[in-house]
Short mmCIF file of C-alpha atoms and ligand atoms in Angstrom, two decimals:
data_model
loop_
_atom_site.label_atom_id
_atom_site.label_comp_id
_atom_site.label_asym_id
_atom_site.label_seq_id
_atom_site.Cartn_x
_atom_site.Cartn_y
_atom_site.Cartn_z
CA UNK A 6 -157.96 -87.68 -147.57
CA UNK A 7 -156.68 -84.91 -145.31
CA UNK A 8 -155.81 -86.34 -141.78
CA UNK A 9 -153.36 -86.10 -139.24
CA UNK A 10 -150.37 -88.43 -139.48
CA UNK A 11 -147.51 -88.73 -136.57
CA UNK A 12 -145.52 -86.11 -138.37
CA UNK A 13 -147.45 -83.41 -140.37
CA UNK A 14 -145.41 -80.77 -142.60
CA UNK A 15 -147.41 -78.01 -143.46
CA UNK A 16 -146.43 -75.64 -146.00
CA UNK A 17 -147.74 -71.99 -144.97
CA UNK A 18 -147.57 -70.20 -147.74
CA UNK A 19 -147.25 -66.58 -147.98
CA UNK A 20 -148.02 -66.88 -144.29
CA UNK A 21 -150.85 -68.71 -142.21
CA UNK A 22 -153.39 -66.39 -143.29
CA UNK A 23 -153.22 -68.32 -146.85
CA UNK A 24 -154.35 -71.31 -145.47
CA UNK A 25 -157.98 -73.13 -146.04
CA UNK A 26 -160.37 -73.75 -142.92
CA UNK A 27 -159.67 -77.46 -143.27
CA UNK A 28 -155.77 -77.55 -143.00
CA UNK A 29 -156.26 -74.66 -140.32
CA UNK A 30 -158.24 -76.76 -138.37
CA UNK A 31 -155.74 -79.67 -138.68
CA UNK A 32 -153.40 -77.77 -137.82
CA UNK A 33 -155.11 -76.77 -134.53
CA UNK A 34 -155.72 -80.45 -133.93
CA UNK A 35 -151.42 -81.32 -133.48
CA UNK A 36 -150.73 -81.60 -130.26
CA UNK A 37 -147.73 -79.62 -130.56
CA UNK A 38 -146.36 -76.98 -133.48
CA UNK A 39 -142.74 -76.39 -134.43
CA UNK A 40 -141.76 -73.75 -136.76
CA UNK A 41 -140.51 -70.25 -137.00
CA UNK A 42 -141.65 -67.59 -134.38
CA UNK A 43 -142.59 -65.36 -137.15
CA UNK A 44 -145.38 -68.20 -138.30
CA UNK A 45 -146.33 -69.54 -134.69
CA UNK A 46 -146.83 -66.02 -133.51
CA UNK A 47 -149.01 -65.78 -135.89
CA UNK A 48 -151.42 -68.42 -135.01
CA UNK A 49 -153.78 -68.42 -132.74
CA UNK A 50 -152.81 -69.40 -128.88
CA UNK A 51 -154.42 -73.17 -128.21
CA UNK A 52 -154.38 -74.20 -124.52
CA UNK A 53 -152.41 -77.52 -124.49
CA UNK A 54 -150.25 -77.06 -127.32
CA UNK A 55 -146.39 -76.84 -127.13
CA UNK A 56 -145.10 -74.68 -129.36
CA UNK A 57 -141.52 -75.18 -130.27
CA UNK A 58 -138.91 -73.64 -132.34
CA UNK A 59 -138.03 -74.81 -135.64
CA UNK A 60 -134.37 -77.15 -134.74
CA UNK A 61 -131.91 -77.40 -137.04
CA UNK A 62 -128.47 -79.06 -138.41
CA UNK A 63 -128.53 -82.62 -136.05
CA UNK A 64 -131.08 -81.10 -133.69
CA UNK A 65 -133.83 -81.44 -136.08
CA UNK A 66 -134.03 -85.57 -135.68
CA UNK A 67 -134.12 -85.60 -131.76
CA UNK A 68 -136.24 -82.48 -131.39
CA UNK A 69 -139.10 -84.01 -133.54
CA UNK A 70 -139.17 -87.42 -131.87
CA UNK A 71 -139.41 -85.81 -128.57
CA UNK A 72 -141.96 -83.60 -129.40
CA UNK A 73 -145.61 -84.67 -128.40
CA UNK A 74 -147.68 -86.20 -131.49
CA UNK A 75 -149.32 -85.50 -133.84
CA UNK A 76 -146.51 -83.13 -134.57
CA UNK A 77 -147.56 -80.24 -137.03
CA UNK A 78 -144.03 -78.53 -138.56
CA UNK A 79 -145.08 -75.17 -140.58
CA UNK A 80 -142.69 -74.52 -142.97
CA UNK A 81 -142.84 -71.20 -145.15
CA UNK A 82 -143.82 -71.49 -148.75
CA UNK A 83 -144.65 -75.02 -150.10
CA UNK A 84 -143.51 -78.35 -149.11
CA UNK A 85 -142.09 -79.49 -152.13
CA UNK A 86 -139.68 -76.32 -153.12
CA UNK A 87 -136.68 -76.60 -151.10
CA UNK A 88 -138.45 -76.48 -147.72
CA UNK A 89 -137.48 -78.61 -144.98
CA UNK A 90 -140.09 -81.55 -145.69
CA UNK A 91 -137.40 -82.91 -147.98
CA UNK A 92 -135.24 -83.11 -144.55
CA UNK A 93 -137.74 -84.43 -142.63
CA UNK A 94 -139.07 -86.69 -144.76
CA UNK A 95 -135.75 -87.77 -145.55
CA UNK A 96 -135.49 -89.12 -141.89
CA UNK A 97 -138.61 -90.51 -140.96
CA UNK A 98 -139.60 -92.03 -144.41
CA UNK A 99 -142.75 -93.94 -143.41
CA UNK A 100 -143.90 -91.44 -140.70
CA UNK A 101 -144.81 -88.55 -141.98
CA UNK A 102 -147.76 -86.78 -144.01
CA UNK A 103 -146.98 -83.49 -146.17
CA UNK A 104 -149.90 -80.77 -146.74
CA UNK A 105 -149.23 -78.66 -149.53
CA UNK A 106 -149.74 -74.68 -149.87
CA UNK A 107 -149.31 -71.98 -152.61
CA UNK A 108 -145.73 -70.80 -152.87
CA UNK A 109 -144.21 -67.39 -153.88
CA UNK A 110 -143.30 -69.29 -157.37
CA UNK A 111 -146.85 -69.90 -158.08
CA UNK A 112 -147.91 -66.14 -156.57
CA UNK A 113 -145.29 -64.94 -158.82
CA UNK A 114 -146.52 -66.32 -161.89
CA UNK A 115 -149.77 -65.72 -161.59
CA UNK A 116 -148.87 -61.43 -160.68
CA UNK A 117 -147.02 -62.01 -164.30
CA UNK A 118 -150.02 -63.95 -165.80
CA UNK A 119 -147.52 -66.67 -166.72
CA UNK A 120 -147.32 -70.74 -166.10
CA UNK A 121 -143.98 -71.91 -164.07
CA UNK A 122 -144.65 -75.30 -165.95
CA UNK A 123 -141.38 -76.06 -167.46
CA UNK A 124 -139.63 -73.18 -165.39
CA UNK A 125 -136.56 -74.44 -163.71
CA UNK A 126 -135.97 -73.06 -160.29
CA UNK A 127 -133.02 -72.42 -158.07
CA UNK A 128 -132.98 -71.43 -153.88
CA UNK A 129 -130.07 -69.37 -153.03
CA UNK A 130 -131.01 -69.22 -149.59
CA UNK A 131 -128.93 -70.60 -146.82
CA UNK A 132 -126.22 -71.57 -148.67
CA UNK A 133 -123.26 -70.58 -150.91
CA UNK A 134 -123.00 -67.99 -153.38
CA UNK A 135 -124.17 -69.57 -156.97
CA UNK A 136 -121.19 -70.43 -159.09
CA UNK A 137 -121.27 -69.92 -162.74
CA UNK A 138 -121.39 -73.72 -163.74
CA UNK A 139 -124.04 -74.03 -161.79
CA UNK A 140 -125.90 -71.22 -162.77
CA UNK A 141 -125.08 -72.49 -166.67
CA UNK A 142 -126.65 -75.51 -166.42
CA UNK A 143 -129.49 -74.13 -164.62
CA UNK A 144 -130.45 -71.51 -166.99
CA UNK A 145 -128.63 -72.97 -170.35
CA UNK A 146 -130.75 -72.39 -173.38
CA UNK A 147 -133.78 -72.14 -170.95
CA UNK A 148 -136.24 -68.57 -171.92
CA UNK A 149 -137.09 -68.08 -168.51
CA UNK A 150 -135.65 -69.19 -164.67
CA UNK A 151 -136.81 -68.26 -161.23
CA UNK A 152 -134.48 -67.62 -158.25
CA UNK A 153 -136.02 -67.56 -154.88
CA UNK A 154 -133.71 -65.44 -152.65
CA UNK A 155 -132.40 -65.62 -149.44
CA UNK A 156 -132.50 -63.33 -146.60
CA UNK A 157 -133.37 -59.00 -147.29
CA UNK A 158 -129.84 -58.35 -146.41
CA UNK A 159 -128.41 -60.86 -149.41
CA UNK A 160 -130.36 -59.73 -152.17
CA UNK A 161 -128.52 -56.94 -153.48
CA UNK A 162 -125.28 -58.97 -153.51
CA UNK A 163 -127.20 -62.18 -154.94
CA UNK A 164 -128.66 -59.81 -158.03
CA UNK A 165 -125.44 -57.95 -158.95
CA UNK A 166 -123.65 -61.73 -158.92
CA UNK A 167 -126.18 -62.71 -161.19
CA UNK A 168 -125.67 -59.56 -163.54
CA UNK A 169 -122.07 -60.55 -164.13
CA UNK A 170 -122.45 -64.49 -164.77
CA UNK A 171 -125.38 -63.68 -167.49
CA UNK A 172 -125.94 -61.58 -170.66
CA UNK A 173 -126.63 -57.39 -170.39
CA UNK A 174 -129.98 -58.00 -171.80
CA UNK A 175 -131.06 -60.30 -169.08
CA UNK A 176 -134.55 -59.00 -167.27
CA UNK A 177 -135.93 -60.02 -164.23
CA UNK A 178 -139.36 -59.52 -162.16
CA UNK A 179 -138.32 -58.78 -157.93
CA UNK A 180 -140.98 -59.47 -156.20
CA UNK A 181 -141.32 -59.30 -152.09
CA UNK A 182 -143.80 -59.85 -149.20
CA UNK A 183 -145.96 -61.96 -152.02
CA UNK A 184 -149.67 -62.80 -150.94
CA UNK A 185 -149.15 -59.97 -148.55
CA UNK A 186 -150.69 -56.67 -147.64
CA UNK A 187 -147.05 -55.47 -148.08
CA UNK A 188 -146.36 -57.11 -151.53
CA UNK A 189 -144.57 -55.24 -153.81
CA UNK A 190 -143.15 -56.37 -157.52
CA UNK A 191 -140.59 -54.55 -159.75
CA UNK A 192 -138.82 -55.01 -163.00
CA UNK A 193 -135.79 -54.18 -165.09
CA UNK A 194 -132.26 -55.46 -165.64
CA UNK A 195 -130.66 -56.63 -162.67
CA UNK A 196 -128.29 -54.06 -162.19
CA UNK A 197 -130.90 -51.81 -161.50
CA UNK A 198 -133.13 -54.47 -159.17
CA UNK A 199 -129.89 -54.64 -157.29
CA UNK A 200 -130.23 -50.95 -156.28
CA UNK A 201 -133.76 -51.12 -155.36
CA UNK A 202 -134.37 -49.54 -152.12
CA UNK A 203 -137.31 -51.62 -151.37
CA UNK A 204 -136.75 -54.90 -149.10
CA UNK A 205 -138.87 -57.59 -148.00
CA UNK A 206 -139.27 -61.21 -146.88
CA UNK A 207 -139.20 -64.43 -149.13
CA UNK A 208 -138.16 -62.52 -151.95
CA UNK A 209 -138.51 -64.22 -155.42
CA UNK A 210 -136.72 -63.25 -158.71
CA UNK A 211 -138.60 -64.27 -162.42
CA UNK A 212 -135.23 -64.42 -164.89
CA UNK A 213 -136.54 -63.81 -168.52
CA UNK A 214 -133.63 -64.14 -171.25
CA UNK A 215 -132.97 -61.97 -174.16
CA UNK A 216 -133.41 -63.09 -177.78
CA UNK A 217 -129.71 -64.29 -177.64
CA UNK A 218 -130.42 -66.43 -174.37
CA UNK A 219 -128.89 -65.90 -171.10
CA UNK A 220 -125.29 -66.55 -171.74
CA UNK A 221 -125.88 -65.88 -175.72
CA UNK A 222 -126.13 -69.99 -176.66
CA UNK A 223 -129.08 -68.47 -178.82
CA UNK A 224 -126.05 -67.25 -181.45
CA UNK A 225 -123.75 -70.11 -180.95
CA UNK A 226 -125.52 -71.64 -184.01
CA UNK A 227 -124.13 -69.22 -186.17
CA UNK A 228 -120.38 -70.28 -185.54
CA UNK A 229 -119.56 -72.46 -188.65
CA UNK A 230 -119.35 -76.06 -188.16
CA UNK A 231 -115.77 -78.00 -187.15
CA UNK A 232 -113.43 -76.14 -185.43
CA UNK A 233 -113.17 -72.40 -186.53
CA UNK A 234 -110.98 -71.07 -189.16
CA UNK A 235 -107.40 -69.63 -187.76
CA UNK A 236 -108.96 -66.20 -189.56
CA UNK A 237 -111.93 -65.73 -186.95
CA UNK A 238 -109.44 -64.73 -184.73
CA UNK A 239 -107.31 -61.53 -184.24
CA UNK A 240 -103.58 -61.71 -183.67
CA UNK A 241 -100.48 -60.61 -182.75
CA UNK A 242 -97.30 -61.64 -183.83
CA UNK A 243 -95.50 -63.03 -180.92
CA UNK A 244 -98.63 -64.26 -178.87
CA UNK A 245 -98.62 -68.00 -180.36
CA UNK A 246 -101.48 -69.77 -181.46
CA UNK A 247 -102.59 -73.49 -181.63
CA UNK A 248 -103.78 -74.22 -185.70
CA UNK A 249 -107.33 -75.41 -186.36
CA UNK A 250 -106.68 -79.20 -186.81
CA UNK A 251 -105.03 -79.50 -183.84
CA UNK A 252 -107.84 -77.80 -182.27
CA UNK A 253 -110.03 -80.02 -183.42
CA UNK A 254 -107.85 -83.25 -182.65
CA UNK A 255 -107.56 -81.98 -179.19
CA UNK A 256 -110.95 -81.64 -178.35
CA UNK A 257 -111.43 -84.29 -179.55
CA UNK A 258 -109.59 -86.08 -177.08
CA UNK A 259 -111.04 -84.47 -174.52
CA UNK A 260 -114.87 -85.26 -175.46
CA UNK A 261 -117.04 -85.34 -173.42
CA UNK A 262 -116.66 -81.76 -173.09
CA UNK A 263 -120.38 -80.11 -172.93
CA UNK A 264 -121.47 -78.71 -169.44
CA UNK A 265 -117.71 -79.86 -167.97
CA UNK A 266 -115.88 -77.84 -165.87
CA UNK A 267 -112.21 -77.36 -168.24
CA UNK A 268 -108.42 -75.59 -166.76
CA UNK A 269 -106.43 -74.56 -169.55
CA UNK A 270 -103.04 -73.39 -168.48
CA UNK A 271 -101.79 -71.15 -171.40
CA UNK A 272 -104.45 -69.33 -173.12
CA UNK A 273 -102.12 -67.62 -176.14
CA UNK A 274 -104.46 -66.47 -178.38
CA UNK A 275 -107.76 -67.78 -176.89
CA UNK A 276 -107.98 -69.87 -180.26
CA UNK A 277 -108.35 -73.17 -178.32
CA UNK A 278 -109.58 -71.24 -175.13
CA UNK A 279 -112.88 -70.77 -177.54
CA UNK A 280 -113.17 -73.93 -178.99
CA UNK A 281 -113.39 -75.27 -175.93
CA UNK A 282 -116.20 -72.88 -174.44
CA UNK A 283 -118.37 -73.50 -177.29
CA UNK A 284 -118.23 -77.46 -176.96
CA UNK A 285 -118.55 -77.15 -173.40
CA UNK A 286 -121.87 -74.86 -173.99
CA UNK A 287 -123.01 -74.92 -170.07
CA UNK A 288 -120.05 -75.79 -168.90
CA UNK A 289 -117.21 -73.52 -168.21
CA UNK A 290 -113.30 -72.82 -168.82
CA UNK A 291 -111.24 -71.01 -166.63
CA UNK A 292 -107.90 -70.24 -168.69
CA UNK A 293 -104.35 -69.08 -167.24
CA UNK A 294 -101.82 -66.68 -168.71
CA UNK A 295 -99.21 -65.62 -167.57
CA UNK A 296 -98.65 -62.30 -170.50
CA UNK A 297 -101.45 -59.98 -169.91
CA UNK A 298 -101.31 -59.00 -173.40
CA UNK A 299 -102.19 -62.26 -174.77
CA UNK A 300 -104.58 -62.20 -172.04
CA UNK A 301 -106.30 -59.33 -173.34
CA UNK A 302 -105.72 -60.49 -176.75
CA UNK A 303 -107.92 -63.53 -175.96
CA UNK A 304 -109.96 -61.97 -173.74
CA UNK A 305 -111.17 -59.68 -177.12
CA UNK A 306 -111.80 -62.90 -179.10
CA UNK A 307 -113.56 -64.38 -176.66
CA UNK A 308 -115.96 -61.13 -176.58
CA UNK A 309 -116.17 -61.00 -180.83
CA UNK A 310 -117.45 -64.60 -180.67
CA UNK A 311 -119.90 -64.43 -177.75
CA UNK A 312 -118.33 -67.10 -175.85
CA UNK A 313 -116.69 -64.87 -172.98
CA UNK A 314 -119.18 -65.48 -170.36
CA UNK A 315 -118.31 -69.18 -170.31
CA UNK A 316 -114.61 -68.15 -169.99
CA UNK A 317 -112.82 -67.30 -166.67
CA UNK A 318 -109.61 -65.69 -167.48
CA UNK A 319 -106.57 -65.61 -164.83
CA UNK A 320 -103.90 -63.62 -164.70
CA UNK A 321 -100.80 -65.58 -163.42
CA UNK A 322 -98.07 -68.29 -164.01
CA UNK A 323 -99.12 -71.94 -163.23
CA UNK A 324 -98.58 -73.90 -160.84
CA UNK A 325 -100.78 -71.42 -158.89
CA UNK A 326 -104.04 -71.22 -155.99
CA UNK A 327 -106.87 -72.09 -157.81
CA UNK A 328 -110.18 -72.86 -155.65
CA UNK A 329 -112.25 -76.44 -157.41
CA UNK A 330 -111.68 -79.74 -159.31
CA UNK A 331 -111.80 -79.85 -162.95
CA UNK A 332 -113.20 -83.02 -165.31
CA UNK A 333 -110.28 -82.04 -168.25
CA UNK A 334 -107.04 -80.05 -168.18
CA UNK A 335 -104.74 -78.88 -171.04
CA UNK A 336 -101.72 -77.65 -170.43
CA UNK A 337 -100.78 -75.54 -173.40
CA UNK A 338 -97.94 -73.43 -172.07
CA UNK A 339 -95.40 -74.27 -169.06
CA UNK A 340 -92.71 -71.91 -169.10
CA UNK A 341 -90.20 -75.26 -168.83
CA UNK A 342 -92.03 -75.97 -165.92
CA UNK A 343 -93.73 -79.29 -167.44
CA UNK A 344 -93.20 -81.64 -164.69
CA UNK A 345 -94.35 -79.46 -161.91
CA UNK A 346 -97.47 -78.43 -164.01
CA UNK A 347 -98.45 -81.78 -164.56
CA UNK A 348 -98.32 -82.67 -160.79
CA UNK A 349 -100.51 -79.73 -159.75
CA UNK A 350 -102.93 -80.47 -162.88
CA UNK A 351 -103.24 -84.02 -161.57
CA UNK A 352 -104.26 -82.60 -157.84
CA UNK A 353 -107.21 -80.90 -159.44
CA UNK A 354 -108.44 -83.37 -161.45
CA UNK A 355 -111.79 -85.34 -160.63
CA UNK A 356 -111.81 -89.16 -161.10
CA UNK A 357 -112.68 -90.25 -164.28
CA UNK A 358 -111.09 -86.50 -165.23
CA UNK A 359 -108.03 -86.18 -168.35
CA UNK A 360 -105.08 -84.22 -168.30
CA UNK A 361 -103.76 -83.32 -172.00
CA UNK A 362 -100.72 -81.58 -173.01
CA UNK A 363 -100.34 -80.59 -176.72
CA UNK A 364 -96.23 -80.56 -177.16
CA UNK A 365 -94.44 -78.64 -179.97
CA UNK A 366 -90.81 -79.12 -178.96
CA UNK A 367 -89.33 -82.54 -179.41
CA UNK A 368 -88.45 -83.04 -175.85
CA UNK A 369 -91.38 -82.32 -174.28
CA UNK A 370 -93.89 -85.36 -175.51
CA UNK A 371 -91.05 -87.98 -173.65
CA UNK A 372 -91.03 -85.64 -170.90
CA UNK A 373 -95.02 -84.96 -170.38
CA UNK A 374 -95.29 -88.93 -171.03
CA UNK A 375 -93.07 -89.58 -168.25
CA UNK A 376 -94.21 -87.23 -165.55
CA UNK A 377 -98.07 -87.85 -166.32
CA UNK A 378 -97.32 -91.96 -165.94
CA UNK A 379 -95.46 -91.11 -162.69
CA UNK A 380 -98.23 -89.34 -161.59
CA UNK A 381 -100.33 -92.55 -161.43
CA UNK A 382 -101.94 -91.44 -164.83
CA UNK A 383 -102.97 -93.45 -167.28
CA UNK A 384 -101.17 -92.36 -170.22
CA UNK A 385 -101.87 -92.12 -174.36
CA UNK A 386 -100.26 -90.39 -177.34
CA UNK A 387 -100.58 -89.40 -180.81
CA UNK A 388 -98.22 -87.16 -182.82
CA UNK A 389 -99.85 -85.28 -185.22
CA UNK A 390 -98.59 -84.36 -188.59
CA UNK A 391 -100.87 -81.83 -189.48
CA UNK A 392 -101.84 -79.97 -192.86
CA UNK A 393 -104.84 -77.84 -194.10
CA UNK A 394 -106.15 -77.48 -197.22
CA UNK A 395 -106.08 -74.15 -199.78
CA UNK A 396 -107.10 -73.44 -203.28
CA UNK A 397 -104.34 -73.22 -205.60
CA UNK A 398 -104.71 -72.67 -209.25
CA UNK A 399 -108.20 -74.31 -209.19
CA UNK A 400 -107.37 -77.06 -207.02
CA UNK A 401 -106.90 -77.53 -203.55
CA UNK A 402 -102.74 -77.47 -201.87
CA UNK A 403 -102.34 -79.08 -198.58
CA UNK A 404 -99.74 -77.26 -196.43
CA UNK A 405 -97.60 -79.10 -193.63
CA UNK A 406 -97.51 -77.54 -190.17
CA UNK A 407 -94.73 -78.61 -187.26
CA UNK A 408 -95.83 -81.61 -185.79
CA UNK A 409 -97.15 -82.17 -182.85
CA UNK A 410 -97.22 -84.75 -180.02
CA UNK A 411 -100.75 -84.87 -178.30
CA UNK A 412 -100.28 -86.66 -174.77
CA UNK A 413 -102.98 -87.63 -172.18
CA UNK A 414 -103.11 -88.73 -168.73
CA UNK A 415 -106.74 -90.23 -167.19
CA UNK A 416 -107.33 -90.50 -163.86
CA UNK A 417 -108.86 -93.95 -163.06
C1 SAM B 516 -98.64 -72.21 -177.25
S1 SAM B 516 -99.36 -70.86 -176.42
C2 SAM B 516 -101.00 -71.35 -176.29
C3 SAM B 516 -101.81 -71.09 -177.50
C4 SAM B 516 -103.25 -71.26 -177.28
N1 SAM B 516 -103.61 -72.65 -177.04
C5 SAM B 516 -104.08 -70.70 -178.46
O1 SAM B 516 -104.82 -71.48 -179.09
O2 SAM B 516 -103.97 -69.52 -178.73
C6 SAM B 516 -98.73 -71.00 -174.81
C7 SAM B 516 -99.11 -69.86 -173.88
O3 SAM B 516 -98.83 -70.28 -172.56
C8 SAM B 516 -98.40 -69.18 -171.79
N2 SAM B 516 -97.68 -69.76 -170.62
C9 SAM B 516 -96.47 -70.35 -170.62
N3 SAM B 516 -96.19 -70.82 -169.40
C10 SAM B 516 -97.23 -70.51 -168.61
C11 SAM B 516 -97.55 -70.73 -167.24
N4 SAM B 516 -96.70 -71.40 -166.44
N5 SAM B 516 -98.71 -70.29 -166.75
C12 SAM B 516 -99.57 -69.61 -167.56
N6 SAM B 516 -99.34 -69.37 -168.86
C13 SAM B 516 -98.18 -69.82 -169.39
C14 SAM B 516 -97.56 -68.38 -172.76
O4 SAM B 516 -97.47 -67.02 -172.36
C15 SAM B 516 -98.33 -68.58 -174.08
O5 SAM B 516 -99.22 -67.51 -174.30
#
């Protein structure tokens, strides 16, 4: 039944004018209003009620139990889609009452003539740029997404981000001022959205993915099964390379891998640096090298198998500045700087996180074993003796590679 509670969120909508005679009328009925000057101003003046301005951070608590009740709070849009009724609600659980209103989501969908059921959305406003793991496991093998933006100013920047975390193909619908006189709604790639001249308020964006998805997970289906042969990538002859079944032994180690967030220090080839994008499918890998023209080498593979948009390459020699945490780590190259990898590794891993360092020489599995246990780790081996199959004379030859010492660190 619509009443008045002690606390009343009400969502506004496209603005006030959206509202029904009923929740107007309820509205009228608070003795006092907080909310944004843009929405109070434009309500009609009531003698008797306070209007007050919307608080915010610790302010919010205080301001609303000092303000005269019933309380009416107008929030833009609808309550349940990132608007501050979670907040409020949050810290007076028994006290308040939410009224509902149409938001620029559902105005959206309805200028497209499409549902939002099943459409995942994301708010970008007020808060940090979107990271790409983020955005990955938002979007991942989703056909459509909705983003609603932040202030007119941010837009441009928010869109062109967007361009370079998902596929060229990627479309999306801009639309601004929605449920307004002023409401205006354009389309194309998001390159060209971003140079839109047009601005607005409570801008929303309608993603639609290509026929490859947005970061191309449509096509990972077509990689063969197990790890991929040592021939699907190109090569050059002094950028090393880590063989398929040690590929697959090492990510192996390392599962779970899909939707983590993976450091690889060493990316040689990119052999391993794609093996571990694909099983991480949402997730992401940002890889280290320290020759740009392995870099480059990998950074070519990485394009041939559609798995470079899960892949942040970095140009540099580890131990270096690198902003997050990471749930796995494999250090594949060290430049005989083992130890002093292994102790930065260990400051970026997350709890519950695994540090793994494939060794080829014979000193370096006692000395990764030692600095990973005095690192608090706790440590496991294998050494590998590795050999892959090939048809010979119609049969089948298995040929020995060098061994190699797989050696693991988990932080507890
Ligand atoms: C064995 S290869 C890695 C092969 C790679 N896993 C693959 O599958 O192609 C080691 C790589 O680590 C790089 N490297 C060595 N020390 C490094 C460091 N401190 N930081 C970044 N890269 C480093 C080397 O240039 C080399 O390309």
């Amino acid at each position: 039944m619509l009443e008045l509670g002690e606390i009343n969120v009400f969502g506004t909508g496209a603005g006030p004018w959206h509202l029904t005679d009923r929740v107007m009328w309820l509205i009228m009925g608070c003795s006092s209003l907080m909310g944004d000057r843009r929405i109070l101003e434009a309500l009609e003046v009531r003698e008797h009620q306070v209007r007050l301005p919307l608080a915010y951070g610790d302010q919010l608590g205080p301001a609303i139990e000092g303000a005269p009740k019933p309380l009416g709070i107008l929030v833009s849009g609808d309550v349940g889609l990132f608007s501050l009724a979670q907040r409020v609600c949050g810290l007076f659980p028994h006290r308040v009452r939410l009224f509902p209103n149409v938001s620029s989501l559902q105005l959206m969908a309805s200028r497209l003539k499409r549902s939002w059921a099943n459409v995942p959305v994301i708010s970008v406003h007020g808060r940090p740029p979107l990271e790409a793991l983020e955005l990955r496991r938002f979007l991942w093998g989703r056909p459509e997404g909705a983003v609603l933006l932040g202030r007119p100013q941010d837009v441009r920047e928010t869109l062109l981000r967007l361009g370079e975390l998902v596929r060229p193909d990627v479309t999306g619908h801009l639309g601004w001022d929605l449920g307004t006189p002023r409401e205006q709604v354009f389309h194309g790639g998001l390159d060209q959205l971003a140079h839109l001249p047009y601005t607005g308020n409570l801008s929303i964006l309608w993603l639609s993915a290509g026929p490859q998805g947005f970061f191309g997970e449509q096509s990972l289906s077509c990689l063969p099964p197990g790890p991929m042969d040592d021939s699907a990538f190109q090569r050059l002859q002094r950028v090393p390379m880590t063989k398929s079944p040690v590929r697959g032994l090492v990510t192996g180690l390392l599962q779970p891998l899909w939707g983590a967030r993976i450091l690889e220090v060493g990316t040689g080839t990119g052999a391993l640096t794609c093996e571990l994008a694909r099983q991480a499918g949402p997730g992401v890998v940002v890889s280290i090298e320290r020759d740009p023209e392995a870099m480059e080498l990998a950074r070519g593979n990485l394009e041939r198998l559609g798995l470079a948009l899960g892949v942040h390459l970095v140009g540099g020699s580890a131990p270096l500045d690198l902003r997050g945490t990471f749930d796995r780590i494999v250090i594949g190259g060290h430049g005989g700087a083992l130890e002093d990898v292994i102790r930065w590794a260990r400051d970026l891993l997350v709890p519950g996180g695994r540090v793994l360092v494939p060794c080829v020489l014979a000193r370096s599995g006692p000395r990764a074993l030692q600095a990973l246990e005095e690192a608090d780790l706790k440590c496991g081996m294998t050494r590998l003796f590795p050999t892959w199959g090939r048809p010979l004379g119609g049969d089948w030859m298995a040929e020995g590679m060098n061994p190699v010492d797989l050696v693991w660190g988990d932080l507890t």
